[in-house]
Amino acid sequence: MKNIRILVTGGAGYLGSILCTELVKRGYQITVIDLLKYKKNSLKHLYKKKNFKLVKADIRDNQIMKKLIKDNDYIIPLAALVGAPLCEKNKKEAISVNLSSIKSLVKMADKKKRIIYLTTNSGYGIGAKNKFCDERSPLRPISLYGRTKCDAEKVIRKHKNSICFRLATVFGKSYRMRTDLLVNNFVFNALKSKKLKLFEPNFRRNFIYIKDVISAIIFSIKNFEKLKSNVYNLGLSSANISKLTLATRIKKQLKFLKIEVIKNKSDPDKRDYFVSNKKIEKKGFKAKKTLEFGIKELVVFFKRNKKRIINNY
Ligand SMILES: NC(=O)c1ccc[n+]([C@@H]2O[C@H](COP(=O)([O-])OP(=O)(O)OC[C@H]3O[C@@H](n4cnc5c(N)ncnc54)[C@H](O)[C@@H]3O)[C@@H](O)[C@H]2O)c1
């Protein structure tokens, strides 16, 4: 472990800060490049660790990236403008960070570099009600965010020494919290206003706990040769559920919650799908943490951090 060097771009973010904490704990040599756009201290607890280094810079700086890529064995490119609203507001930046920088990265990486890339599965199931999706299903992203991520995945897959994960909607606490993700958002709003307003309540999504995503990445580092040159859906198979079921499960833990279904209002996000995670499960990784566990943890987290957490999207 001691000799494995990993570059994590965007390592100060929601997923990155938990990932780096786990990788440092396990003894990997970790370098993060991040602009610290949001939470400035999400990696502060790692600053004194000998196997951790933070470079505060832009991933679009090719000179810096060239050296960092050369000095590392694995690259986990997480830096991005994440989510449809943020990308709509900053179109040029979204394209240059989410797509152009990935093209440059792949050009700069020699064949031996191992890349692990995370994208969203949100392009599945668009316009196809109750669709069952596996990795062969067409991805038809509707947002600029989804399109940049899908195009970047295609670029990464040309680099044969790579593994791509298409993630379900992630839930759970982090050093850099996101309250836009559906489960996090519902729990946050349930506590704040004691009410949830749902439209398109029967639209189904797939979910996954944040530390299960991290475990999958660590599994893929350890089993790289077995998994490489492939793309995998990554979600909790028991959590292909509707928005209404999710709200009901939150209500089980927050009895005061009122759920209001709004009719005649459509969700701009047209996802309604059942995602199969069998491909990665057959390789030996299965997400385990339940929604109930994550909801419980989120309730404690939001109550404790009441004053510091704002709806950040
Ligand atoms: N969270 C999810 O549910 C989810 C699902 C699927 C895929 N992903 C992917 O995982 C990755 C991380 O997502 P996240 O939820 O942690 O997002 P995040 O917004 O919390 O983190 C992104 C990080 O990138 C950094 N960054 C942005 N532009 C940069 C630049 N030009 N140079 C250097 N750093 C820059 C930010 O400062 C931030 O720390 C993204 O690529 C995202 O598309 C996330």
mmCIF file of N, CA and C in Angstrom, residues 4-96:
data_model
loop_
_atom_site.group_PDB
_atom_site.id
_atom_site.type_symbol
_atom_site.label_atom_id
_atom_site.label_comp_id
_atom_site.label_asym_id
_atom_site.label_seq_id
_atom_site.Cartn_x
_atom_site.Cartn_y
_atom_site.Cartn_z
ATOM 1 N N ILE A 4 1.818 2.750 -3.319
ATOM 2 C CA ILE A 4 0.828 3.088 -4.345
ATOM 3 C C ILE A 4 0.477 4.563 -4.244
ATOM 4 N N ARG A 5 0.723 5.292 -5.346
ATOM 5 C CA ARG A 5 0.505 6.751 -5.342
ATOM 6 C C ARG A 5 -0.766 7.062 -6.131
ATOM 7 N N ILE A 6 -1.648 7.818 -5.490
ATOM 8 C CA ILE A 6 -2.952 8.098 -6.118
ATOM 9 C C ILE A 6 -3.199 9.601 -6.186
ATOM 10 N N LEU A 7 -3.529 10.074 -7.386
ATOM 11 C CA LEU A 7 -3.907 11.483 -7.565
ATOM 12 C C LEU A 7 -5.432 11.561 -7.587
ATOM 13 N N VAL A 8 -5.996 12.376 -6.680
ATOM 14 C CA VAL A 8 -7.457 12.563 -6.672
ATOM 15 C C VAL A 8 -7.729 14.023 -7.041
ATOM 16 N N THR A 9 -8.318 14.246 -8.205
ATOM 17 C CA THR A 9 -8.673 15.631 -8.547
ATOM 18 C C THR A 9 -10.046 15.920 -7.929
ATOM 19 N N GLY A 10 -10.240 17.140 -7.457
ATOM 20 C CA GLY A 10 -11.513 17.461 -6.799
ATOM 21 C C GLY A 10 -11.680 16.717 -5.479
ATOM 22 N N GLY A 11 -10.546 16.400 -4.856
ATOM 23 C CA GLY A 11 -10.554 15.573 -3.632
ATOM 24 C C GLY A 11 -11.131 16.269 -2.410
ATOM 25 N N ALA A 12 -11.394 17.570 -2.504
ATOM 26 C CA ALA A 12 -11.963 18.278 -1.339
ATOM 27 C C ALA A 12 -13.490 18.285 -1.364
ATOM 28 N N GLY A 13 -14.072 17.658 -2.372
ATOM 29 C CA GLY A 13 -15.524 17.711 -2.549
ATOM 30 C C GLY A 13 -16.277 16.686 -1.702
ATOM 31 N N TYR A 14 -17.567 16.555 -1.995
ATOM 32 C CA TYR A 14 -18.472 15.661 -1.244
ATOM 33 C C TYR A 14 -17.932 14.224 -1.216
ATOM 34 N N LEU A 15 -17.653 13.650 -2.378
ATOM 35 C CA LEU A 15 -17.139 12.279 -2.421
ATOM 36 C C LEU A 15 -15.654 12.238 -2.094
ATOM 37 N N GLY A 16 -14.913 13.223 -2.634
ATOM 38 C CA GLY A 16 -13.456 13.219 -2.515
ATOM 39 C C GLY A 16 -12.978 13.286 -1.080
ATOM 40 N N SER A 17 -13.633 14.110 -0.245
ATOM 41 C CA SER A 17 -13.132 14.276 1.122
ATOM 42 C C SER A 17 -13.289 12.987 1.933
ATOM 43 N N ILE A 18 -14.331 12.220 1.658
ATOM 44 C CA ILE A 18 -14.502 10.926 2.355
ATOM 45 C C ILE A 18 -13.538 9.899 1.752
ATOM 46 N N LEU A 19 -13.419 9.930 0.420
ATOM 47 C CA LEU A 19 -12.513 8.983 -0.251
ATOM 48 C C LEU A 19 -11.073 9.162 0.243
ATOM 49 N N CYS A 20 -10.594 10.416 0.247
ATOM 50 C CA CYS A 20 -9.202 10.662 0.641
ATOM 51 C C CYS A 20 -8.967 10.263 2.092
ATOM 52 N N THR A 21 -9.951 10.526 2.956
ATOM 53 C CA THR A 21 -9.820 10.156 4.367
ATOM 54 C C THR A 21 -9.611 8.645 4.492
ATOM 55 N N GLU A 22 -10.386 7.873 3.754
ATOM 56 C CA GLU A 22 -10.277 6.407 3.814
ATOM 57 C C GLU A 22 -8.960 5.919 3.203
ATOM 58 N N LEU A 23 -8.557 6.531 2.078
ATOM 59 C CA LEU A 23 -7.324 6.086 1.410
ATOM 60 C C LEU A 23 -6.095 6.408 2.263
ATOM 61 N N VAL A 24 -6.098 7.588 2.889
ATOM 62 C CA VAL A 24 -4.976 7.974 3.754
ATOM 63 C C VAL A 24 -4.905 7.007 4.934
ATOM 64 N N LYS A 25 -6.082 6.699 5.519
ATOM 65 C CA LYS A 25 -6.144 5.763 6.647
ATOM 66 C C LYS A 25 -5.525 4.410 6.266
ATOM 67 N N ARG A 26 -5.735 3.992 5.017
ATOM 68 C CA ARG A 26 -5.230 2.689 4.575
ATOM 69 C C ARG A 26 -3.773 2.733 4.123
ATOM 70 N N GLY A 27 -3.136 3.873 4.186
ATOM 71 C CA GLY A 27 -1.697 3.963 3.906
ATOM 72 C C GLY A 27 -1.314 4.278 2.469
ATOM 73 N N TYR A 28 -2.274 4.565 1.589
ATOM 74 C CA TYR A 28 -1.921 4.958 0.217
ATOM 75 C C TYR A 28 -1.307 6.359 0.236
ATOM 76 N N GLN A 29 -0.474 6.653 -0.774
ATOM 77 C CA GLN A 29 0.134 7.994 -0.895
ATOM 78 C C GLN A 29 -0.838 8.854 -1.703
ATOM 79 N N ILE A 30 -1.434 9.835 -1.050
ATOM 80 C CA ILE A 30 -2.507 10.585 -1.710
ATOM 81 C C ILE A 30 -2.106 12.029 -2.021
ATOM 82 N N THR A 31 -2.334 12.433 -3.270
ATOM 83 C CA THR A 31 -2.192 13.841 -3.652
ATOM 84 C C THR A 31 -3.530 14.329 -4.177
ATOM 85 N N VAL A 32 -3.979 15.463 -3.646
ATOM 86 C CA VAL A 32 -5.234 16.055 -4.112
ATOM 87 C C VAL A 32 -4.916 17.347 -4.858
ATOM 88 N N ILE A 33 -5.567 17.527 -6.002
ATOM 89 C CA ILE A 33 -5.557 18.855 -6.628
ATOM 90 C C ILE A 33 -7.003 19.347 -6.604
ATOM 91 N N ASP A 34 -7.179 20.526 -6.008
ATOM 92 C CA ASP A 34 -8.543 21.071 -5.867
ATOM 93 C C ASP A 34 -8.434 22.578 -5.704
ATOM 94 N N LEU A 35 -9.421 23.279 -6.250
ATOM 95 C CA LEU A 35 -9.461 24.738 -6.108
ATOM 96 C C LEU A 35 -10.111 25.173 -4.795
ATOM 97 N N LEU A 36 -10.623 24.229 -4.028
ATOM 98 C CA LEU A 36 -11.359 24.508 -2.772
ATOM 99 C C LEU A 36 -12.455 25.540 -3.021
ATOM 100 N N LYS A 37 -13.287 25.252 -4.000
ATOM 101 C CA LYS A 37 -14.352 26.184 -4.387
ATOM 102 C C LYS A 37 -15.401 26.334 -3.291
ATOM 103 N N TYR A 38 -15.646 25.265 -2.545
ATOM 104 C CA TYR A 38 -16.762 25.292 -1.587
ATOM 105 C C TYR A 38 -16.213 25.324 -0.172
ATOM 106 N N LYS A 39 -16.249 24.175 0.503
ATOM 107 C CA LYS A 39 -15.790 24.117 1.882
ATOM 108 C C LYS A 39 -14.253 24.182 1.902
ATOM 109 N N LYS A 40 -13.719 25.178 2.602
ATOM 110 C CA LYS A 40 -12.260 25.379 2.566
ATOM 111 C C LYS A 40 -11.507 24.361 3.424
ATOM 112 N N ASN A 41 -12.191 23.831 4.448
ATOM 113 C CA ASN A 41 -11.458 22.985 5.402
ATOM 114 C C ASN A 41 -11.895 21.516 5.377
ATOM 115 N N SER A 42 -12.429 21.065 4.248
ATOM 116 C CA SER A 42 -12.949 19.693 4.218
ATOM 117 C C SER A 42 -11.850 18.627 4.307
ATOM 118 N N LEU A 43 -10.586 19.030 4.111
ATOM 119 C CA LEU A 43 -9.493 18.052 4.202
ATOM 120 C C LEU A 43 -8.495 18.414 5.317
ATOM 121 N N LYS A 44 -8.886 19.384 6.130
ATOM 122 C CA LYS A 44 -7.982 19.907 7.169
ATOM 123 C C LYS A 44 -7.439 18.793 8.078
ATOM 124 N N HIS A 45 -8.303 17.815 8.376
ATOM 125 C CA HIS A 45 -7.907 16.734 9.274
ATOM 126 C C HIS A 45 -6.802 15.856 8.686
ATOM 127 N N LEU A 46 -6.466 16.060 7.396
ATOM 128 C CA LEU A 46 -5.426 15.222 6.765
ATOM 129 C C LEU A 46 -4.098 15.964 6.594
ATOM 130 N N TYR A 47 -4.110 17.283 6.831
ATOM 131 C CA TYR A 47 -2.932 18.093 6.506
ATOM 132 C C TYR A 47 -1.642 17.588 7.162
ATOM 133 N N LYS A 48 -1.752 17.032 8.368
ATOM 134 C CA LYS A 48 -0.522 16.623 9.067
ATOM 135 C C LYS A 48 -0.081 15.197 8.723
ATOM 136 N N LYS A 49 -0.875 14.497 7.953
ATOM 137 C CA LYS A 49 -0.533 13.109 7.635
ATOM 138 C C LYS A 49 0.611 13.077 6.612
ATOM 139 N N LYS A 50 1.549 12.166 6.860
ATOM 140 C CA LYS A 50 2.735 12.091 5.987
ATOM 141 C C LYS A 50 2.389 11.638 4.570
ATOM 142 N N ASN A 51 1.333 10.837 4.456
ATOM 143 C CA ASN A 51 0.984 10.297 3.137
ATOM 144 C C ASN A 51 -0.095 11.124 2.433
ATOM 145 N N PHE A 52 -0.198 12.421 2.799
ATOM 146 C CA PHE A 52 -1.203 13.276 2.159
ATOM 147 C C PHE A 52 -0.597 14.603 1.716
ATOM 148 N N LYS A 53 -0.976 15.021 0.506
ATOM 149 C CA LYS A 53 -0.500 16.321 -0.006
ATOM 150 C C LYS A 53 -1.644 17.013 -0.745
ATOM 151 N N LEU A 54 -1.802 18.315 -0.495
ATOM 152 C CA LEU A 54 -2.846 19.072 -1.201
ATOM 153 C C LEU A 54 -2.201 20.113 -2.101
ATOM 154 N N VAL A 55 -2.588 20.126 -3.361
ATOM 155 C CA VAL A 55 -2.141 21.160 -4.293
ATOM 156 C C VAL A 55 -3.366 22.011 -4.608
ATOM 157 N N LYS A 56 -3.323 23.263 -4.187
ATOM 158 C CA LYS A 56 -4.489 24.118 -4.453
ATOM 159 C C LYS A 56 -4.290 24.755 -5.828
ATOM 160 N N ALA A 57 -4.901 24.181 -6.826
ATOM 161 C CA ALA A 57 -4.722 24.663 -8.204
ATOM 162 C C ALA A 57 -5.877 24.193 -9.067
ATOM 163 N N ASP A 58 -5.888 24.737 -10.281
ATOM 164 C CA ASP A 58 -6.945 24.426 -11.240
ATOM 165 C C ASP A 58 -6.514 23.212 -12.076
ATOM 166 N N ILE A 59 -7.418 22.237 -12.237
ATOM 167 C CA ILE A 59 -7.060 21.047 -13.038
ATOM 168 C C ILE A 59 -6.861 21.406 -14.512
ATOM 169 N N ARG A 60 -7.269 22.618 -14.897
ATOM 170 C CA ARG A 60 -7.070 23.030 -16.293
ATOM 171 C C ARG A 60 -5.680 23.596 -16.532
ATOM 172 N N ASP A 61 -4.856 23.622 -15.486
ATOM 173 C CA ASP A 61 -3.463 24.049 -15.633
ATOM 174 C C ASP A 61 -2.646 22.824 -16.071
ATOM 175 N N ASN A 62 -2.391 22.725 -17.381
ATOM 176 C CA ASN A 62 -1.774 21.508 -17.924
ATOM 177 C C ASN A 62 -0.369 21.243 -17.410
ATOM 178 N N GLN A 63 0.339 22.334 -17.109
ATOM 179 C CA GLN A 63 1.712 22.140 -16.625
ATOM 180 C C GLN A 63 1.719 21.430 -15.270
ATOM 181 N N ILE A 64 0.843 21.897 -14.384
ATOM 182 C CA ILE A 64 0.744 21.270 -13.058
ATOM 183 C C ILE A 64 0.238 19.840 -13.202
ATOM 184 N N MET A 65 -0.775 19.655 -14.025
ATOM 185 C CA MET A 65 -1.373 18.322 -14.174
ATOM 186 C C MET A 65 -0.378 17.315 -14.759
ATOM 187 N N LYS A 66 0.409 17.767 -15.719
ATOM 188 C CA LYS A 66 1.381 16.873 -16.361
ATOM 189 C C LYS A 66 2.305 16.241 -15.317
ATOM 190 N N LYS A 67 2.795 17.092 -14.417
ATOM 191 C CA LYS A 67 3.731 16.598 -13.396
ATOM 192 C C LYS A 67 2.998 15.671 -12.423
ATOM 193 N N LEU A 68 1.792 16.068 -12.019
ATOM 194 C CA LEU A 68 1.045 15.248 -11.057
ATOM 195 C C LEU A 68 0.709 13.881 -11.649
ATOM 196 N N ILE A 69 0.339 13.867 -12.912
ATOM 197 C CA ILE A 69 0.001 12.583 -13.561
ATOM 198 C C ILE A 69 1.248 11.696 -13.620
ATOM 199 N N LYS A 70 2.347 12.307 -13.985
ATOM 200 C CA LYS A 70 3.609 11.552 -14.099
ATOM 201 C C LYS A 70 3.999 10.926 -12.752
ATOM 202 N N ASP A 71 3.759 11.681 -11.664
ATOM 203 C CA ASP A 71 4.197 11.237 -10.333
ATOM 204 C C ASP A 71 3.268 10.229 -9.667
ATOM 205 N N ASN A 72 2.162 9.862 -10.301
ATOM 206 C CA ASN A 72 1.201 8.972 -9.645
ATOM 207 C C ASN A 72 0.908 7.735 -10.475
ATOM 208 N N ASP A 73 0.436 6.661 -9.767
ATOM 209 C CA ASP A 73 0.120 5.408 -10.454
ATOM 210 C C ASP A 73 -1.349 5.368 -10.858
ATOM 211 N N TYR A 74 -2.205 5.880 -9.960
ATOM 212 C CA TYR A 74 -3.655 5.902 -10.206
ATOM 213 C C TYR A 74 -4.127 7.348 -10.291
ATOM 214 N N ILE A 75 -5.118 7.594 -11.124
ATOM 215 C CA ILE A 75 -5.742 8.916 -11.175
ATOM 216 C C ILE A 75 -7.238 8.726 -10.982
ATOM 217 N N ILE A 76 -7.778 9.450 -10.029
ATOM 218 C CA ILE A 76 -9.236 9.414 -9.810
ATOM 219 C C ILE A 76 -9.756 10.831 -10.049
ATOM 220 N N PRO A 77 -10.251 11.106 -11.267
ATOM 221 C CA PRO A 77 -10.648 12.475 -11.594
ATOM 222 C C PRO A 77 -12.080 12.770 -11.113
ATOM 223 N N LEU A 78 -12.156 13.483 -9.997
ATOM 224 C CA LEU A 78 -13.471 13.836 -9.446
ATOM 225 C C LEU A 78 -13.825 15.300 -9.699
ATOM 226 N N ALA A 79 -12.815 16.136 -9.962
ATOM 227 C CA ALA A 79 -13.089 17.580 -10.109
ATOM 228 C C ALA A 79 -14.084 17.798 -11.234
ATOM 229 N N ALA A 80 -15.119 18.551 -10.944
ATOM 230 C CA ALA A 80 -16.151 18.830 -11.947
ATOM 231 C C ALA A 80 -17.074 19.905 -11.409
ATOM 232 N N LEU A 81 -17.847 20.500 -12.315
ATOM 233 C CA LEU A 81 -18.998 21.272 -11.868
ATOM 234 C C LEU A 81 -20.121 20.256 -11.818
ATOM 235 N N VAL A 82 -20.669 20.015 -10.640
ATOM 236 C CA VAL A 82 -21.563 18.884 -10.446
ATOM 237 C C VAL A 82 -23.022 19.332 -10.310
ATOM 238 N N GLY A 83 -23.877 18.685 -11.086
ATOM 239 C CA GLY A 83 -25.317 18.960 -11.015
ATOM 240 C C GLY A 83 -25.775 19.855 -12.149
ATOM 241 N N ALA A 84 -27.019 19.621 -12.575
ATOM 242 C CA ALA A 84 -27.574 20.351 -13.724
ATOM 243 C C ALA A 84 -27.673 21.869 -13.482
ATOM 244 N N PRO A 85 -28.175 22.339 -12.350
ATOM 245 C CA PRO A 85 -28.330 23.794 -12.176
ATOM 246 C C PRO A 85 -26.994 24.548 -12.235
ATOM 247 N N LEU A 86 -25.967 23.990 -11.584
ATOM 248 C CA LEU A 86 -24.653 24.653 -11.558
ATOM 249 C C LEU A 86 -24.061 24.733 -12.968
ATOM 250 N N CYS A 87 -24.211 23.667 -13.753
ATOM 251 C CA CYS A 87 -23.663 23.651 -15.111
ATOM 252 C C CYS A 87 -24.443 24.610 -16.026
ATOM 253 N N GLU A 88 -25.763 24.694 -15.826
ATOM 254 C CA GLU A 88 -26.574 25.628 -16.628
ATOM 255 C C GLU A 88 -26.114 27.066 -16.392
ATOM 256 N N LYS A 89 -25.778 27.372 -15.132
ATOM 257 C CA LYS A 89 -25.359 28.729 -14.768
ATOM 258 C C LYS A 89 -23.972 29.059 -15.287
ATOM 259 N N ASN A 90 -23.120 28.043 -15.446
ATOM 260 C CA ASN A 90 -21.712 28.260 -15.828
ATOM 261 C C ASN A 90 -21.349 27.327 -16.979
ATOM 262 N N LYS A 91 -21.975 27.576 -18.142
ATOM 263 C CA LYS A 91 -21.875 26.608 -19.243
ATOM 264 C C LYS A 91 -20.433 26.385 -19.718
ATOM 265 N N LYS A 92 -19.729 27.502 -19.955
ATOM 266 C CA LYS A 92 -18.362 27.383 -20.516
ATOM 267 C C LYS A 92 -17.448 26.641 -19.552
ATOM 268 N N GLU A 93 -17.549 27.020 -18.284
ATOM 269 C CA GLU A 93 -16.706 26.389 -17.267
ATOM 270 C C GLU A 93 -17.052 24.900 -17.144
ATOM 271 N N ALA A 94 -18.355 24.594 -17.230
ATOM 272 C CA ALA A 94 -18.781 23.191 -17.118
ATOM 273 C C ALA A 94 -18.135 22.354 -18.221
ATOM 274 N N ILE A 95 -18.131 22.885 -19.445
ATOM 275 C CA ILE A 95 -17.555 22.124 -20.559
ATOM 276 C C ILE A 95 -16.039 21.994 -20.393
ATOM 277 N N SER A 96 -15.400 23.094 -19.981
ATOM 278 C CA SER A 96 -13.933 23.015 -19.893
ATOM 279 C C SER A 96 -13.489 22.137 -18.725
#
